[in-house]
Coordinates of C-alpha atoms in Angstrom, one line a residue:
M1 CA -0.2 0.2 0.3
R2 CA 1.6 3.3 -0.6
H3 CA -1.2 5.4 1.2
R4 CA -0.1 8.8 2.1
K5 CA 3.1 8.7 -0.4
A6 CA 2.8 11.8 -2.1
G7 CA 5.1 12.4 -5.6
R8 CA 5.9 10.4 -8.7
H9 CA 8.8 7.8 -8.7
L10 CA 9.3 7.6 -12.3
G11 CA 10.7 4.4 -12.5
R12 CA 13.7 6.3 -10.9
S13 CA 16.0 5.4 -7.8
P14 CA 15.7 8.7 -5.4
T15 CA 19.2 10.1 -5.9
H16 CA 18.4 10.1 -10.0
R17 CA 15.0 11.3 -9.5
R18 CA 16.4 14.4 -7.7
A19 CA 19.0 15.0 -10.0
L20 CA 16.2 15.0 -13.3
Y21 CA 14.3 17.2 -10.9
R22 CA 17.4 19.7 -10.2
N23 CA 18.5 19.4 -14.3
Q24 CA 14.7 20.4 -15.3
V25 CA 14.5 23.1 -13.0
T26 CA 17.6 25.0 -14.0
E27 CA 16.7 24.3 -18.0
L28 CA 13.4 25.4 -17.5
L29 CA 14.7 28.4 -15.9
R30 CA 17.7 29.1 -18.5
H31 CA 15.2 28.7 -21.4
E32 CA 12.0 29.8 -19.8
K33 CA 10.3 26.6 -21.5
L34 CA 10.4 22.5 -21.6
V35 CA 9.2 20.0 -23.5
T36 CA 8.9 16.5 -21.7
T37 CA 6.4 14.2 -20.4
E38 CA 3.4 15.4 -18.3
A39 CA 4.2 13.5 -15.2
K40 CA 7.9 15.2 -14.9
A41 CA 6.3 18.5 -16.0
K42 CA 3.8 18.4 -13.1
E43 CA 6.2 17.4 -10.5
V44 CA 9.0 20.1 -11.9
R45 CA 5.9 22.5 -12.1
G46 CA 6.3 23.0 -8.3
L47 CA 9.9 23.0 -7.8
A48 CA 10.4 25.8 -10.1
E49 CA 7.4 27.8 -8.8
R50 CA 9.3 27.5 -5.2
M51 CA 12.7 28.5 -7.1
I52 CA 10.7 31.8 -8.0
T53 CA 9.3 32.4 -5.0
L54 CA 13.0 32.3 -3.4
G55 CA 14.2 34.7 -5.8
K56 CA 11.2 37.0 -5.1
K57 CA 12.3 37.4 -1.6
G58 CA 15.8 38.1 -2.8
E59 CA 17.7 37.9 0.3
L60 CA 21.2 36.4 0.5
S61 CA 20.4 33.6 2.6
N62 CA 17.3 32.9 -0.4
R63 CA 20.0 33.1 -3.0
R64 CA 22.0 30.2 -1.3
Q65 CA 19.0 27.8 -1.1
A66 CA 18.3 28.5 -4.7
L67 CA 21.8 27.6 -5.5
A68 CA 22.0 24.4 -3.2
Y69 CA 19.5 23.2 -5.6
I70 CA 20.6 24.9 -9.2
F71 CA 24.3 24.4 -9.7
D72 CA 24.6 27.0 -12.6
T73 CA 25.5 30.2 -10.9
G74 CA 24.4 32.2 -13.9
V75 CA 21.0 30.5 -13.8
V76 CA 20.6 31.6 -10.5
R77 CA 21.8 35.1 -11.5
K78 CA 19.0 35.5 -14.1
L79 CA 16.4 34.1 -11.4
F80 CA 17.1 36.9 -9.1
D81 CA 17.9 39.4 -11.7
E82 CA 15.7 38.9 -14.4
I83 CA 12.7 36.3 -13.7
A84 CA 12.0 37.1 -10.1
P85 CA 11.2 40.7 -10.6
R86 CA 8.5 40.0 -13.1
Y87 CA 6.3 38.5 -11.0
E88 CA 7.0 40.9 -8.3
E89 CA 3.0 41.4 -8.0
R90 CA 1.9 38.2 -8.7
K91 CA 1.1 35.7 -5.7
G92 CA 2.1 32.5 -7.5
G93 CA 1.0 30.3 -10.6
Y94 CA 4.2 31.3 -12.2
T95 CA 4.2 28.5 -15.0
R96 CA 1.8 27.4 -17.6
L97 CA 1.4 23.5 -18.5
T98 CA -0.2 22.9 -22.0
K99 CA -0.7 19.7 -23.1
L100 CA 1.0 19.1 -26.7
G101 CA -0.6 14.9 -27.1
P102 CA 1.6 11.7 -27.3
R103 CA 5.2 11.3 -28.3
K104 CA 5.7 9.4 -31.6
G105 CA 8.2 6.8 -30.7
D106 CA 6.5 5.4 -27.2
M107 CA 3.2 7.3 -27.1
A108 CA 3.9 9.1 -23.7
P109 CA 1.9 11.8 -23.1
M110 CA 4.0 15.0 -23.7
A111 CA 3.4 18.4 -22.3
Q112 CA 4.9 21.9 -22.5
L113 CA 6.0 23.6 -19.4
E114 CA 6.8 27.4 -19.4
L115 CA 7.2 30.4 -17.5
V116 CA 3.9 33.1 -17.6

């Protein structure tokens, strides 16, 4: 039974899954758009919104928390200097999830995750 177990496993070990999420959040913030499977996009959405919220707070401790999750310092700089100020008036919902249809090779449901 997996009662009260939140999150998707995605057929990966916990360390592999965490690395996948970190890479996808980094790429989403770098390119402001990401095409991936629906399940991955739904998991990454919350993590990306948490990073943008850290960027909105803008203090040094928040920058260090973001750097602990996102490896690329250039992406963290972009998050705090460009992306977060855009959402200063917004209280949440910084991303949009658009379903694209099945992937040609294995019919996996695809989605596009983008910053609003």
